[in-house]
């Protein structure tokens, strides 16, 4: 048995994990990763981002993304495409060009249609996995088409896309993704929208306006980079409010970090927090699945990003399960 097997028994599509190419040579790590009873879905943590896939204008490199997509297929796991349009991890040719609206629209359309088109396949869902064996790789069943469009105060983030095109860059990207792969669920993904508040309200307003305009949008990714002891108490109410708009949600990047050093009390609180987040998705009918932002502290992005914080994952840096693992099981 394993986490994904439990999640599927309880009616969800998957419980999965992010992974990254450099980690795949670590056999102690891949022994846990390459098991679809444990993880039914993979998200590439870096190798499908814009800097990795289109480092020079019009020159595309899919080698590393393909490695993850191949692995998902070999393992019988779903795949999440991550991501198309984001202010971060852009190649310098995107950030250093002085764009006009026409030029940037063309650049977004070329990027999204080429990347999403490259990974396009046949409809991919857990019950259709056998037919995927005919393809060279697993096709994403969902794409994070737009990543992190909002500031924490609910205003749109100022970046090359918004500053040149306003909100229309979101529509441009979603339309290009739909045209490139009509079978993929198209998501907007963000953090600090786990509970109710101005940022979640802004996301809901965006979803409503996209739907009113007939723009393709299928889901909202709830990143869930959380802090031990600070899981929002309004998470279920918030997810219900989002899905009431006619989109699905997924927990896309779950980790729950603590201020180091780790203590037994913090590990117990972390266990309880994982249980809360997982059980919240389980309780929301249109919360379709859950993805850990990697499963081990050995490869977590947290310590290098949040100074003094870490130990955010359910497996420790020696690949031993922590109390958080049992918290996930309890939440499923
Ligand atoms: C992170 C990766 O995990 C790191 O390896 C990389 O250095 C920076 O990006 N939100 C997202 C993810 O949508 O793409 C980010 O991933 C974490 C925050």
PDB file of C-alpha atoms and ligand atoms in Angstrom, residues 18-20 23 43-46 49 82-83 86-89 144 147-148 189-191 223 225 252-253 255 293-294 299-302 304-306, ligand 1:
ATOM      1  CA  UNK A  18       7.421  17.086  -7.502  1.00  0.00           C
ATOM      2  CA  UNK A  19      10.767  15.781  -8.626  1.00  0.00           C
ATOM      3  CA  UNK A  20      13.799  17.213 -10.385  1.00  0.00           C
ATOM      4  CA  UNK A  23      17.726  13.768  -8.056  1.00  0.00           C
ATOM      5  CA  UNK A  43       5.406  17.431 -11.414  1.00  0.00           C
ATOM      6  CA  UNK A  44       8.784  18.533 -12.818  1.00  0.00           C
ATOM      7  CA  UNK A  45      10.074  21.083 -10.299  1.00  0.00           C
ATOM      8  CA  UNK A  46      12.127  22.956 -12.895  1.00  0.00           C
ATOM      9  CA  UNK A  49       9.876  26.124 -17.057  1.00  0.00           C
ATOM     10  CA  UNK A  82       4.599  23.168 -14.811  1.00  0.00           C
ATOM     11  CA  UNK A  83       4.608  25.887 -16.015  1.00  0.00           C
ATOM     12  CA  UNK A  86       5.634  32.910 -14.811  1.00  0.00           C
ATOM     13  CA  UNK A  87       7.617  35.980 -13.779  1.00  0.00           C
ATOM     14  CA  UNK A  88      10.415  33.796 -12.387  1.00  0.00           C
ATOM     15  CA  UNK A  89      12.974  31.525 -14.074  1.00  0.00           C
ATOM     16  CA  UNK A 144      -0.132  25.270 -14.798  1.00  0.00           C
ATOM     17  CA  UNK A 147       1.838  30.725 -12.429  1.00  0.00           C
ATOM     18  CA  UNK A 148       1.679  33.178  -9.526  1.00  0.00           C
ATOM     19  CA  UNK A 189      -1.561  28.309  -9.857  1.00  0.00           C
ATOM     20  CA  UNK A 190      -0.648  30.516  -6.896  1.00  0.00           C
ATOM     21  CA  UNK A 191       0.416  30.586  -3.244  1.00  0.00           C
ATOM     22  CA  UNK A 223       0.291  25.678  -3.953  1.00  0.00           C
ATOM     23  CA  UNK A 225       3.731  26.164   0.853  1.00  0.00           C
ATOM     24  CA  UNK A 252      -0.143  21.485  -6.211  1.00  0.00           C
ATOM     25  CA  UNK A 253       2.992  22.139  -4.133  1.00  0.00           C
ATOM     26  CA  UNK A 255       5.174  21.442   2.019  1.00  0.00           C
ATOM     27  CA  UNK A 293       6.693  19.733  -3.376  1.00  0.00           C
ATOM     28  CA  UNK A 294       9.080  16.853  -3.250  1.00  0.00           C
ATOM     29  CA  UNK A 299      15.816  17.790  -1.921  1.00  0.00           C
ATOM     30  CA  UNK A 300      13.395  20.395  -0.565  1.00  0.00           C
ATOM     31  CA  UNK A 301      13.643  23.918  -1.978  1.00  0.00           C
ATOM     32  CA  UNK A 302      12.763  25.396   1.442  1.00  0.00           C
ATOM     33  CA  UNK A 304      17.694  27.712   0.278  1.00  0.00           C
ATOM     34  CA  UNK A 305      14.648  29.968  -0.089  1.00  0.00           C
ATOM     35  CA  UNK A 306      13.499  30.665   3.488  1.00  0.00           C
TER      36      UNK A 306
HETATM   37  C1  LIG B   1      11.027  26.101  -7.138  1.00  0.00           C
HETATM   38  C2  LIG B   1      11.903  24.862  -7.309  1.00  0.00           C
HETATM   39  O1  LIG B   1      11.499  23.873  -6.398  1.00  0.00           O
HETATM   40  C3  LIG B   1      13.358  25.236  -7.066  1.00  0.00           C
HETATM   41  O2  LIG B   1      14.202  24.127  -7.356  1.00  0.00           O
HETATM   42  C4  LIG B   1      13.742  26.425  -7.936  1.00  0.00           C
HETATM   43  O3  LIG B   1      15.069  26.825  -7.617  1.00  0.00           O
HETATM   44  C5  LIG B   1      12.785  27.576  -7.719  1.00  0.00           C
HETATM   45  O4  LIG B   1      11.467  27.141  -7.974  1.00  0.00           O
HETATM   46  N1  LIG B   1       6.319  28.046  -6.635  1.00  0.00           N
HETATM   47  C6  LIG B   1       6.373  27.370  -7.826  1.00  0.00           C
HETATM   48  C7  LIG B   1       7.518  26.455  -8.116  1.00  0.00           C
HETATM   49  O5  LIG B   1       5.408  27.440  -8.608  1.00  0.00           O
HETATM   50  O6  LIG B   1       7.853  26.443  -9.495  1.00  0.00           O
HETATM   51  C8  LIG B   1       8.729  26.796  -7.291  1.00  0.00           C
HETATM   52  O7  LIG B   1       9.696  25.772  -7.506  1.00  0.00           O
HETATM   53  C9  LIG B   1       8.363  26.930  -5.830  1.00  0.00           C
HETATM   54  C10 LIG B   1       7.363  28.040  -5.634  1.00  0.00           C
END
